[in-house]
Coordinates of C-alpha atoms in Angstrom, one line a residue:
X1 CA 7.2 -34.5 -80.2
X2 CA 3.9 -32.8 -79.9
X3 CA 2.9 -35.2 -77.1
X4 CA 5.6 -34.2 -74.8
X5 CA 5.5 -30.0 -75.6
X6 CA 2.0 -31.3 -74.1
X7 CA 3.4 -33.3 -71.1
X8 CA 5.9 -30.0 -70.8
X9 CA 3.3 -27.1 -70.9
X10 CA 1.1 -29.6 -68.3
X11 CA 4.4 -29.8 -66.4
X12 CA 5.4 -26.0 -66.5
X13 CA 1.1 -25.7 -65.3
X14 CA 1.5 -27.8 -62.4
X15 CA 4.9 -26.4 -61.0
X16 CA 3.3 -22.5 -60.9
X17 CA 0.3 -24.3 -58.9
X18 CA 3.0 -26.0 -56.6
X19 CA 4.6 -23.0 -56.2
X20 CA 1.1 -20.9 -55.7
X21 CA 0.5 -23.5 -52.7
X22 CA 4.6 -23.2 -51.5
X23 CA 3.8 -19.7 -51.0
X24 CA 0.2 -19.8 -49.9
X25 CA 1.2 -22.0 -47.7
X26 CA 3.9 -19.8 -46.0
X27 CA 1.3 -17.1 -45.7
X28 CA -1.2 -19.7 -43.6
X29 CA 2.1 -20.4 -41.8
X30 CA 2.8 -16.8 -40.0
X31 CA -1.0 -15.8 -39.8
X32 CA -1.4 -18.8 -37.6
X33 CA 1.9 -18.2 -35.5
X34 CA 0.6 -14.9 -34.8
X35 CA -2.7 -15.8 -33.9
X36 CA -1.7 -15.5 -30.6
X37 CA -0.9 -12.2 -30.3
X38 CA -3.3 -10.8 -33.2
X39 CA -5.2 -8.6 -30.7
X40 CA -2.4 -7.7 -28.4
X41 CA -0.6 -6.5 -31.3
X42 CA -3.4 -4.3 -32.5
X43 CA -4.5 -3.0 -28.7
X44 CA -0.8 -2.3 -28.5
X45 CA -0.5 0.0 -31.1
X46 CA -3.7 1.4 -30.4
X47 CA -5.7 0.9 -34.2
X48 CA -9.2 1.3 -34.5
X49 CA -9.3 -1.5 -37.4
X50 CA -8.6 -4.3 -35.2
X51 CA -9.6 -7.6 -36.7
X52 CA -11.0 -10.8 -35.2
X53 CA -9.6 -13.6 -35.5
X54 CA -12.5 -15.1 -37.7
X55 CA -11.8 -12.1 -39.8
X56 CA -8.3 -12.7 -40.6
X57 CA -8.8 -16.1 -40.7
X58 CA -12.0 -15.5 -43.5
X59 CA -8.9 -14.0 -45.8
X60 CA -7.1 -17.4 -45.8
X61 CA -10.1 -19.4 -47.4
X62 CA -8.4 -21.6 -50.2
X63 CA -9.9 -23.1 -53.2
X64 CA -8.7 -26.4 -53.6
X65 CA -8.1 -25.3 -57.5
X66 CA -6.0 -22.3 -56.7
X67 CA -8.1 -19.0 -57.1
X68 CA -8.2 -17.7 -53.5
X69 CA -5.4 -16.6 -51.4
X70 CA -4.7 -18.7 -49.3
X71 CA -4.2 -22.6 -48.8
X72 CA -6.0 -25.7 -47.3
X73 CA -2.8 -26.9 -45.2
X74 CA -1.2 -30.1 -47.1
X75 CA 2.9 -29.6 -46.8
X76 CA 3.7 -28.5 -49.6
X77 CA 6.8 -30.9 -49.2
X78 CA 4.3 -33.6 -49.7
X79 CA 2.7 -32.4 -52.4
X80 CA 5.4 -32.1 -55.0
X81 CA 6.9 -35.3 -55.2
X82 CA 3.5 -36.6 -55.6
X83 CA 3.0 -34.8 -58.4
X84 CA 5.8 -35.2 -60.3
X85 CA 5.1 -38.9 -59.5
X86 CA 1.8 -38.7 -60.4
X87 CA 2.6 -36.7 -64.1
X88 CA 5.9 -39.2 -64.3
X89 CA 3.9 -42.4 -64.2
X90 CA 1.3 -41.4 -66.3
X91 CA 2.9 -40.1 -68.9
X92 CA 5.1 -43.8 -68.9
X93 CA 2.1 -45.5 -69.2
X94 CA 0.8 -43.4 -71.9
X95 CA 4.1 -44.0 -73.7
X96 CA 3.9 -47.8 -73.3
X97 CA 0.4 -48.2 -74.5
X98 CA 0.7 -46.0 -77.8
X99 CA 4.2 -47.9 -78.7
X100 CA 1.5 -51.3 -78.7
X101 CA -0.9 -49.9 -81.4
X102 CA 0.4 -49.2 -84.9
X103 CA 1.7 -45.8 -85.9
X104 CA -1.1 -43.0 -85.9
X105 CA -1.5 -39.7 -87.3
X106 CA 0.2 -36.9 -85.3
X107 CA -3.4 -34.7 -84.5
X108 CA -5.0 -38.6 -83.2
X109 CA -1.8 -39.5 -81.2
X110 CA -2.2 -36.0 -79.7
X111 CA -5.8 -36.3 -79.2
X112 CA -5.2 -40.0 -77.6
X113 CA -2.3 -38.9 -75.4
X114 CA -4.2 -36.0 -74.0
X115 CA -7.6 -38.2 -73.3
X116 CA -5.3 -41.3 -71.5
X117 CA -3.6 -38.6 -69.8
X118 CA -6.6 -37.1 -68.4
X119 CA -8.5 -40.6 -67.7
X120 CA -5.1 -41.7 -65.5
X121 CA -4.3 -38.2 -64.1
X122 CA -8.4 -37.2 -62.5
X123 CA -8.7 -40.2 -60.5
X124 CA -5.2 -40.0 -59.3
X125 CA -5.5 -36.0 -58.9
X126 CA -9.2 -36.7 -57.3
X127 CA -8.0 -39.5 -54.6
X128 CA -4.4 -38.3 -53.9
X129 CA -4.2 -34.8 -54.4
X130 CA -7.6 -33.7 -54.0
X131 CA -9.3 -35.8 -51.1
X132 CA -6.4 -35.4 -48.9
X133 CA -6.0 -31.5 -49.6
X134 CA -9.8 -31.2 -48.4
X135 CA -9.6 -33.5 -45.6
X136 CA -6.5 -31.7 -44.4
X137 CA -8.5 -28.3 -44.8
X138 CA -11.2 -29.5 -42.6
X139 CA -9.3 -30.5 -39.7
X140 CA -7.0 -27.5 -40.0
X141 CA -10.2 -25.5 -40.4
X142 CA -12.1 -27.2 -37.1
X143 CA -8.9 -26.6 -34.9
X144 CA -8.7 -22.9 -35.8
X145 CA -12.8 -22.8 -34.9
X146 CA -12.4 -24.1 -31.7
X147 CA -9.1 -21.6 -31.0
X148 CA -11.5 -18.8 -32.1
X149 CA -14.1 -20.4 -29.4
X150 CA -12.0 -20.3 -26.6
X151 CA -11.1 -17.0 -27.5
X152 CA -14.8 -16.1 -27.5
X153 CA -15.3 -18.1 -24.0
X154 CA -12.2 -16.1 -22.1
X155 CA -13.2 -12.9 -23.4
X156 CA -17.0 -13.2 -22.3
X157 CA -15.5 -14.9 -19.3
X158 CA -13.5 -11.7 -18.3
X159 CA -16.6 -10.0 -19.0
X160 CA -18.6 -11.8 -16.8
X161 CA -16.5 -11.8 -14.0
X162 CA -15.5 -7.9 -14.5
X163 CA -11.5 -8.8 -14.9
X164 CA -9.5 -7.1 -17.0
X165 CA -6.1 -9.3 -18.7
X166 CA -2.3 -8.2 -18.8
X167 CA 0.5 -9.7 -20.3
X168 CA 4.2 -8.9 -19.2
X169 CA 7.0 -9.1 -21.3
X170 CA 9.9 -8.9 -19.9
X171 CA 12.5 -9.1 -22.6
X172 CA 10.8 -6.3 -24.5
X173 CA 10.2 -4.1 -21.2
X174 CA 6.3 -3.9 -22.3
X175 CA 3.3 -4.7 -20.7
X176 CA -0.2 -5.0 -22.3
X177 CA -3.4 -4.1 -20.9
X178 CA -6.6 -5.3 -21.8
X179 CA -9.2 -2.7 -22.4
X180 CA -11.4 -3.7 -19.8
X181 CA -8.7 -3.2 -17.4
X182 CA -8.0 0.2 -18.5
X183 CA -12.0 1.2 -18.5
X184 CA -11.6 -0.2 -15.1
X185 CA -10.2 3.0 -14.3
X186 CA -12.0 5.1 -16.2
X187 CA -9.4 5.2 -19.7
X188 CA -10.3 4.7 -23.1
X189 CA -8.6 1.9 -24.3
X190 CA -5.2 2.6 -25.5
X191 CA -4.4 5.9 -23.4
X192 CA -2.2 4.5 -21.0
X193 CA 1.0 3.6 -22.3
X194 CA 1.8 -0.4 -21.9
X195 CA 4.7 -0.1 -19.8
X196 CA 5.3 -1.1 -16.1
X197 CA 6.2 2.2 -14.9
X198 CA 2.3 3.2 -16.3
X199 CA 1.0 0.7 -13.9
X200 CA 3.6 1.8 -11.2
X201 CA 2.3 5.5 -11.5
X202 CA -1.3 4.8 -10.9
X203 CA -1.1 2.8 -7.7
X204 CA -1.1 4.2 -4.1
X205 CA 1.8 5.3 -2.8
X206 CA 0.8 3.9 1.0
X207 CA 0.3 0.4 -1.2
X208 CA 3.3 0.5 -3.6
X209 CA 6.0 -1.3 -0.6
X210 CA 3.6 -3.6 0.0
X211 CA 2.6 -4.3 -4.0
X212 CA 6.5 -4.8 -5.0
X213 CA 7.4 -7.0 -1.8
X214 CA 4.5 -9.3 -3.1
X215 CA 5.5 -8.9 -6.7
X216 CA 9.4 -9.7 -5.9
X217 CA 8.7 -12.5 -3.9
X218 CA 6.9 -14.0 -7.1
X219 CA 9.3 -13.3 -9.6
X220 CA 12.3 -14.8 -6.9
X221 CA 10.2 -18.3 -7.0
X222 CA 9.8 -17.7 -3.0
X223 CA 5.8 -17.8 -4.1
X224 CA 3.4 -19.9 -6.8
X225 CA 1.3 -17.0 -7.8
X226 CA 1.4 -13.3 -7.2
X227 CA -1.6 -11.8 -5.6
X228 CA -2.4 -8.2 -3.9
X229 CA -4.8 -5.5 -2.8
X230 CA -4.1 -2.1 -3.3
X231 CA -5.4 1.2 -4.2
X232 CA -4.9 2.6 -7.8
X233 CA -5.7 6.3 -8.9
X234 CA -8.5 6.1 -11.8
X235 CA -8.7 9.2 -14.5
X236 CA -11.1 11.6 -12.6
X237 CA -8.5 11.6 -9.4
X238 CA -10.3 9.3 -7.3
X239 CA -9.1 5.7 -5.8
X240 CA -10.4 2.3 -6.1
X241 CA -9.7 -1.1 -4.8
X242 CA -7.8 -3.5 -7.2
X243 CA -7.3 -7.1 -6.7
X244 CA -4.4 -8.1 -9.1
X245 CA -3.4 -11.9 -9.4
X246 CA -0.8 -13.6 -11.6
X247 CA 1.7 -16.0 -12.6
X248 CA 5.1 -16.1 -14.4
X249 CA 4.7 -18.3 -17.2
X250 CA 7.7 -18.8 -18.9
X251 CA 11.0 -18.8 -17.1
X252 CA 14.9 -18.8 -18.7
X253 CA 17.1 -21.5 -18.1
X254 CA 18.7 -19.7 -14.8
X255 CA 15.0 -19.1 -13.8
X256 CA 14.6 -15.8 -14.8
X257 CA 11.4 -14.4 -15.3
X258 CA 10.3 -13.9 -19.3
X259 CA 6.6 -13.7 -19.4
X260 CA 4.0 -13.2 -17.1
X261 CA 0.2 -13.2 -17.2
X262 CA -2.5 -12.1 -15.2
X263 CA -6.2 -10.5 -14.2
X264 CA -7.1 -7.1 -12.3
X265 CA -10.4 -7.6 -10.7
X266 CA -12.3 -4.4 -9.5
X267 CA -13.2 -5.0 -5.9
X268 CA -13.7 -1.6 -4.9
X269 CA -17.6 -2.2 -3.4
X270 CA -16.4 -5.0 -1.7
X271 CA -13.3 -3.3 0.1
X272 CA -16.0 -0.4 1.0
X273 CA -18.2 -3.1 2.4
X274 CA -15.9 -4.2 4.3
X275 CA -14.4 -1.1 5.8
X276 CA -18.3 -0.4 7.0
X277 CA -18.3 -3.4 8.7
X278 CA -15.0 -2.9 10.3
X279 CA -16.6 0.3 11.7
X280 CA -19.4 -1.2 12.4
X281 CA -17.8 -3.8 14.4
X282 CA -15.8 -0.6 16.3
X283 CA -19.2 0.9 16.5
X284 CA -20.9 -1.6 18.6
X285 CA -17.2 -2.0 21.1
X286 CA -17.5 1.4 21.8
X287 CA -21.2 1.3 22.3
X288 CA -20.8 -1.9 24.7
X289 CA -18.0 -0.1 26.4
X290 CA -20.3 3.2 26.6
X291 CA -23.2 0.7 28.4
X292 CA -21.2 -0.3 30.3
X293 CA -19.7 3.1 31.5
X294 CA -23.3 4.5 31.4
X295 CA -23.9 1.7 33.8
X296 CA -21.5 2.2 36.5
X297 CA -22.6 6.1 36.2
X298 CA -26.1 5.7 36.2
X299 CA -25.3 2.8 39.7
X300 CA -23.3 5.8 41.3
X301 CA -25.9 8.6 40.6
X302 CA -28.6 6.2 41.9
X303 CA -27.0 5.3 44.8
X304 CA -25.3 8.9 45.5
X305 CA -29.6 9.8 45.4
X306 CA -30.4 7.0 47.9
X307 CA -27.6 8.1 50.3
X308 CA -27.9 11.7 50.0
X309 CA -32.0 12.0 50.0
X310 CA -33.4 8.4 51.5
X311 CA -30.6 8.4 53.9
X312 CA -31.4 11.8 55.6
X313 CA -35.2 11.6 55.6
X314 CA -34.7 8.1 57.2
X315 CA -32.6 9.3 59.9
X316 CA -35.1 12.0 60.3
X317 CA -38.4 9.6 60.4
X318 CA -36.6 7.3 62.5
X319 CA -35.5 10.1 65.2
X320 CA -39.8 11.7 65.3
X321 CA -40.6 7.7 65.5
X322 CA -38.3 7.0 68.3
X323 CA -39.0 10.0 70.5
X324 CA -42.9 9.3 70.3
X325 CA -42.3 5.5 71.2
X326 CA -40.3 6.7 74.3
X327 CA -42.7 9.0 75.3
X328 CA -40.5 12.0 75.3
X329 CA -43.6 14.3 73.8
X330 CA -45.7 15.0 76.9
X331 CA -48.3 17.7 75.2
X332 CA -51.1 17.2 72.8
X333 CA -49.8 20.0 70.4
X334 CA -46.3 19.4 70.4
X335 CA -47.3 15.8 69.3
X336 CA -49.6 16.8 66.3
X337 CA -47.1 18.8 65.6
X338 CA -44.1 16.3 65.6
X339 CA -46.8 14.0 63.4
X340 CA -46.7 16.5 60.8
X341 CA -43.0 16.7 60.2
X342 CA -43.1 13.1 60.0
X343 CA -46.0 13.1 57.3
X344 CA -43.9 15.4 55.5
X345 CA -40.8 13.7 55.5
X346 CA -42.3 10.8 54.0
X347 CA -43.9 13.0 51.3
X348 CA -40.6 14.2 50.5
X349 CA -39.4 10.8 50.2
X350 CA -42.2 9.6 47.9
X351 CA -41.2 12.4 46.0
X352 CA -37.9 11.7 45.5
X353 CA -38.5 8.1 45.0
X354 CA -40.9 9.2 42.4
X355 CA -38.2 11.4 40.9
X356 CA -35.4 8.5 40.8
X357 CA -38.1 6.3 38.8
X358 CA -38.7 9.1 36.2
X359 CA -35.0 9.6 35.4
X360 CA -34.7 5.1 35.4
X361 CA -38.2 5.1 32.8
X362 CA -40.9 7.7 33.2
X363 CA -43.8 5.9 34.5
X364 CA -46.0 8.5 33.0
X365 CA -44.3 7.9 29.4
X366 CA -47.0 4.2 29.4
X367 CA -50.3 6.7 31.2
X368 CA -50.3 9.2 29.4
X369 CA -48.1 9.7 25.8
X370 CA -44.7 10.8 24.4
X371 CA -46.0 14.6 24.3
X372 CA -47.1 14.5 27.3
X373 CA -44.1 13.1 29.2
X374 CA -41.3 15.4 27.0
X375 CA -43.5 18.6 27.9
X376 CA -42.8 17.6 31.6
X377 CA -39.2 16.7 30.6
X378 CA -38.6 19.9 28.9
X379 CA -39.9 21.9 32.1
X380 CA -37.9 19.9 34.2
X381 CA -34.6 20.6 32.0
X382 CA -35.9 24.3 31.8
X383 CA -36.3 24.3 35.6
X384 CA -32.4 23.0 36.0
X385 CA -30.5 24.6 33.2
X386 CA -32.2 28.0 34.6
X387 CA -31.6 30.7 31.6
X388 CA -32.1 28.1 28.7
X389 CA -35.3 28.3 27.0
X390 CA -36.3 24.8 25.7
X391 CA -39.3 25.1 22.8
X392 CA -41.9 22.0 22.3
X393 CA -43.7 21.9 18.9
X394 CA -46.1 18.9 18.1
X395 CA -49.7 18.4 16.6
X396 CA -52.3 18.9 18.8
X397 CA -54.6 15.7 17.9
X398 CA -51.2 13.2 17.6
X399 CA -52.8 9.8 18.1
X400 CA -50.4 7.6 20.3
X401 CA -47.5 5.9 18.5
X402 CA -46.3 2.4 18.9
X403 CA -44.8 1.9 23.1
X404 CA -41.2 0.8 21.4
X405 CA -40.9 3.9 19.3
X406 CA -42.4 5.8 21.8
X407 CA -39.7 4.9 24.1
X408 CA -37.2 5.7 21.2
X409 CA -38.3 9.4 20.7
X410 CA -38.2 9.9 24.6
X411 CA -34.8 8.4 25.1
X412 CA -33.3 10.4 21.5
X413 CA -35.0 13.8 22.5
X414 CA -33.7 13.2 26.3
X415 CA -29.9 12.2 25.2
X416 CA -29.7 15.2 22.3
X417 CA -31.2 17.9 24.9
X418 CA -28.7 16.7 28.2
X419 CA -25.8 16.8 25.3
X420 CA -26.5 20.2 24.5
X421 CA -26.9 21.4 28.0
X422 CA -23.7 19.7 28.7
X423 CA -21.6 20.8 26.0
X424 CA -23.0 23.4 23.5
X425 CA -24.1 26.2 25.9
X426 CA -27.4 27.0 24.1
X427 CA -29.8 29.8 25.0
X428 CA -32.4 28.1 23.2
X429 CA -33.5 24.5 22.1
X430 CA -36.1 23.6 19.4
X431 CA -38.0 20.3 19.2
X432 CA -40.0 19.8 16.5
X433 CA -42.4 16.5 15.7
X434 CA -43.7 16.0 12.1
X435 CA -46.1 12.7 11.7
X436 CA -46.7 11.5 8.4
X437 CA -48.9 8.2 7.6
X438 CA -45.6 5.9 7.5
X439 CA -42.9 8.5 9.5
X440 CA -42.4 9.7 12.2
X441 CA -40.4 13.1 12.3
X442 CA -37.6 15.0 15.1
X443 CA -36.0 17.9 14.7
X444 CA -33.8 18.2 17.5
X445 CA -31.7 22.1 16.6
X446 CA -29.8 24.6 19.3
X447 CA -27.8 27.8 18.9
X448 CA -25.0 26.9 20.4
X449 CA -21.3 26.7 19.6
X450 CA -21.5 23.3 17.5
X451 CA -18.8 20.7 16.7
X452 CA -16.8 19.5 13.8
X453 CA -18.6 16.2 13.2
X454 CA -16.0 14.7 11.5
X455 CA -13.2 15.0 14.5
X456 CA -16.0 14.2 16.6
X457 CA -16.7 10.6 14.9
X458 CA -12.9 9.8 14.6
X459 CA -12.8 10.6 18.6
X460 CA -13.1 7.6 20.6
X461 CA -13.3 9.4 24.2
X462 CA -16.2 12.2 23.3
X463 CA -19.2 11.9 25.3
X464 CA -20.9 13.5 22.4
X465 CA -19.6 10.7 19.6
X466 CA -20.9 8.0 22.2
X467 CA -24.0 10.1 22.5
X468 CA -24.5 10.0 18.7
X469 CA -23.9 6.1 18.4
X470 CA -26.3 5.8 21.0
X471 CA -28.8 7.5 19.1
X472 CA -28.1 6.0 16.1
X473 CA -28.6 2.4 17.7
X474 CA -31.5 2.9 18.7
X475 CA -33.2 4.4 16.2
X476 CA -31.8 1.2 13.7
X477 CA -33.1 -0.9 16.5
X478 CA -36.9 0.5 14.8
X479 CA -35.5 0.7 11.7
X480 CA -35.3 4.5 11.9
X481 CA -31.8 6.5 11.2
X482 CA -30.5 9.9 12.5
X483 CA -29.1 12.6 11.1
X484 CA -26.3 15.1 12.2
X485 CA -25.7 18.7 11.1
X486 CA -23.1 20.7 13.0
X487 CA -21.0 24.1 12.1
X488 CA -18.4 25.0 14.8
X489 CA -20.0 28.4 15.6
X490 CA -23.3 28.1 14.3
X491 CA -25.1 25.2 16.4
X492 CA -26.5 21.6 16.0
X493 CA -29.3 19.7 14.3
X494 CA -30.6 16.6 15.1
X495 CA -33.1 15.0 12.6
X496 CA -35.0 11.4 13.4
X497 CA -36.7 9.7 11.3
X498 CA -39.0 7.0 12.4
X499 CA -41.0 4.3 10.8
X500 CA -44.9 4.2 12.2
X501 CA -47.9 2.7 11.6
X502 CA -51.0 4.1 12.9
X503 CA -54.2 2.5 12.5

C-alpha cells in the first residue's frame, strides 16, 4: 500500500508537468502564429517598446525540466500517452519482480520499489522523453533563427535600397506603413494614421486619376502588379517623386482582393534628373532651330550688304572704267580727276568688305586681343545706337587669354550688348572684366527696363530667351556658365564666368 501512495504521488507529479507543457505549449503556439505580424502590430498602435522578434522569442526559452516559461515543442498529445505508458509499465514490472522474492519489510519494499522504479523510469525518461523533447527544441529553435534572419535580410534590404513596406488589409479597412516609408516624407513613425484615405490625402491631385486607374486595374485582375509614379506632399509642404509598386496577395473565392503588399521607393532625384534632361533636350531644339534662323538672317543681311553697297560701287567703277576705255575723256584734268573717284570708290568698297568680315569674325580679334577688338566694338555700337553710352572696364596689363575663350567673351559681350540695344532701351551699358589665376570674369549690367526671367525662359519665340541659351552654350562649350539677373523696371545683369589658364 505504501508502494502505490508512491506510484500515485509520482503520478499526480507527472500530470502537473504534462499539464505545465499542455499549457506552455499553447503559449509557443500563438507567439509563433503571430510572429508574423509582431512588428506591424506594434508600428500600428504606435508603442515605443516594440520588441524583436529574438526578444520575444528569448521569453519562450524552456527547460527540458520545467522551470522556464515556455516549451521545447513536443505535442503535447504525444507526450502523455507516453507517459502514462512509460509510469504504467514500470510500475508492472516492479510488481512482478517483488511478488518473485519472499515477503520484505514494508520500509525495504519501499526502498526497493522506489530504486527499480527509478533504474526503469531514467533511461526510459532519458531516451524517450528527454532526447526527443531536445531534439524537437533544436529544430524548432533553428527554423525560428532562420525566420528571424530573413527578417533581418528584408529589413536591411529595404534599407539598402531606400524602400519603404506597406501592407493592405482589406477586410479590416487598414493599411500599414513602414517607418521608413513614412520618414520618406518627412514623418515620425506612427504620425500618419494607417488608413487608405492617409495615403489618398498626401498624393497629387494632377496624379491621383492616374494613381487609382492603375490601382483599379490591379485589383480587377486586368494587371499582374500595380506600379505608378506620382507626386506625394511630404510634412514641410513640398513634393516628391514616389515610385509605388505592388501586388494583391491573397484573393477571396470570387477573386476579390483581401491583402495586398508592397514598396514606395523615393525617386525624387531621379525624376528631377530627368526633367533637366528633358529641358535640356528642348534646349538644344530650340538652339538648332535659333542656328538655323540666325542663319538665314545673317545670309539675308550679308547678301542685302553685297547688293546694296558692292552692287552700287560696282556699277559706279564699271561706268569711270568704261568711259576711259572708250575714250570719252579728251582732257588731262578731267581724267585725273575721273581716276580719283575711281580710287575712291574702291576704297569704299575695301571698306565695306572690311566691315562685312568684322561683323562674320573680327579679323583684329587673332592681331591684336579681346580688349582691344570690344573697345572698337563698343565705339562702333556707341557710334550706331547714338545717345547710349557703352562703358569698358578691364586691367591694363591683361596678358592674352586662350583664342577659344577669347572668341567666347567677344561673341557673349557682342550678343548681351545688341540684346539690350534691341530690347531694353538703356542709356548706359557697363562691361566689366575681372581675371583671376583660374577665372575669367564679365559683368555685363544696363539700366534699362528689364524682363521677368522666368516668363522669359518658359517663352519659346523671345529673341532674348534664344539670346540667353546662346550664351549659355557657349560658355558650357569652355566649361564656363552664365548668370542672369533681371527686375522688370530696374535693368539687367549678365555675369560670365570663365575657366583660364595663363601661363
Amino acid at each position: 500500500m505504501y508502494v502505490m501512495k508512491i506510484v500515485q504521488q509520482f503520478v499526480i507529479v507527472i500530470m502537473k508537468e504534462v499539464l505545465h507543457v499542455w499549457s506552455a505549449f499553447s503559449q509557443r503556439k500563438v507567439s509563433e502564429g503571430m510572429i508574423g505580424s509582431f512588428s506591424l502590430n506594434n508600428s500600428q498602435k504606435g508603442s515605443k517598446k516594440n520588441k524583436s522578434i529574438k526578444q520575444a522569442l528569448s521569453d519562450l526559452d524552456y527547460n527540458v525540466f520545467g522551470t522556464a516559461h515556455s516549451v521545447p515543442g513536443l505535442s503535447p498529445y504525444k507526450l502523455l500517452p507516453l507517459l502514462v505508458v512509460s509510469v504504467f509499465c514500470s510500475e508492472i514490472i516492479i510488481m512482478f519482480a517483488l511478488h518473485l522474492f519472499p515477503a520484505l519489510p514494508t520500509i525495504t519494499e519501499a526502498f526497493v520499489d522506489a530504486t527499480m522504479l527509478l533504474v526503469i523510469l531514467s533511461p526510459t525518461f532519458y531516451f524517450f522523453h528527454y532526447r526527443p523533447l531536445v531534439a524537437h527544441y533544436i529544430q524548432r529553435k533553428n527554423i525560428i533563427d532562420q525566420l528571424v534572419e530573413s527578417e533581418e535580410q528584408l529589413d536591411l534590404t529595404l534599407d539598402a535600397v531606400n524602400d519603404g513596406l506597406w501592407d493592405w488589409d482589406f477586410k479590416a479597412e487598414s493599411i500599414y506603413f513602414s517607418p521608413r516609408w513614412e520618414r520618406m516624407l518627412g514623418y515620425e513613425p506612427g504620425s500618419i494614421e494607417p488608413k487608405v484615405s492617409s495615403w489618398d490625402a498626401l498624393i497629387h491631385l494632377s496624379d491621383k486619376k492616374k494613381v487609382f486607374r492603375d490601382l483599379d486595374d490591379h485589383l480587377l485582375g486586368k494587371s499582374e502588379y500595380f506600379e505608378s509614379e506620382y507626386r506625394m506632399k511630404t510634412k514641410y509642404g513640398d513634393w516628391r517623386w514616389i515610385l509605388t509598386r505592388g501586388k494583391v496577395v491573397t484573393r477571396d473565392l470570387e477573386n476579390t482582393p483581401l491583402r495586398a503588399v508592397g514598396t514606395n521607393t523615393d525617386i525624387h532625384s531621379r525624376k528631377v534628373a530627368e526633367e533637366g534632361l528633358q529641358q535640356r533636350e528642348k534646349d538644344i531644339r530650340r538652339l538648332s532651330w535659333q542656328l538655323i534662323e540666325s542663319s538665314e538672317v545673317e545670309s539675308k543681311r550679308l547678301a542685302q550688304d553685297l547688293h546694296d553697297d558692292f552692287g552700287q560701287l560696282l556699277t559706279a567703277l564699271k561706268l569711270g572704267v568704261e568711259m576711259i576705255q572708250n575714250h570719252q575723256i579728251k582732257e588731262e584734268d578731267e581724267l585725273q580727276f575721273h581716276c580719283a573717284r575711281l580710287l575712291g570708290t574702291v576704297d569704299r568698297m575695301a571698306a565695306s568688305l572690311s566691315h562685312v568680315c568684322d561683323n562674320l569674325r573680327p579679323v583684329m580679334l587673332d592681331d591684336i586681343g579681346l580688349i582691344a577688338t570690344l573697345k572698337w566694338f563698343v565705339k562702333d555700337m556707341e557710334q550706331q545706337a547714338g545717345t547710349v553710352k557703352i562703358n569698358l572696364e578691364s586691367p591694363a596689363d591683361q596678358k592674352r587669354l586662350p583664342p577659344d575663350v577669347e572668341l567666347v567673351c567677344f561673341r557673349i559681350c557682342q550678343e548681351a550688348i545688341n540684346n539690350a540695344l534691341k530690347h531694353a532701351a538703356p542709356t548706359e551699358i557697363n562691361v566689366k572684366f575681372r581675371f583671376g589665376s583660374k577665372t575669367a570674369t564679365i559683368l555685363i549690367s544696363d539700366n534699362g527696363k528689364g524682363f521677368d526671367l522666368k516668363k522669359l525662359k518658359a517663352s519659346e519665340t523671345s529673341h532674348w530667351g534664344f539670346g540667353l541659351l546662346g550664351m549659355n552654350e557657349r560658355a558650357a562649350a569652355v566649361d564656363g556658365y552664365v548668370g542672369i539677373d533681371s527686375t522688370p523696371g530696374k535693368g539687367t545683369r549678365v555675369e560670365v564666368v570663365l575657366p583660364v589658364f595663363i601661363d
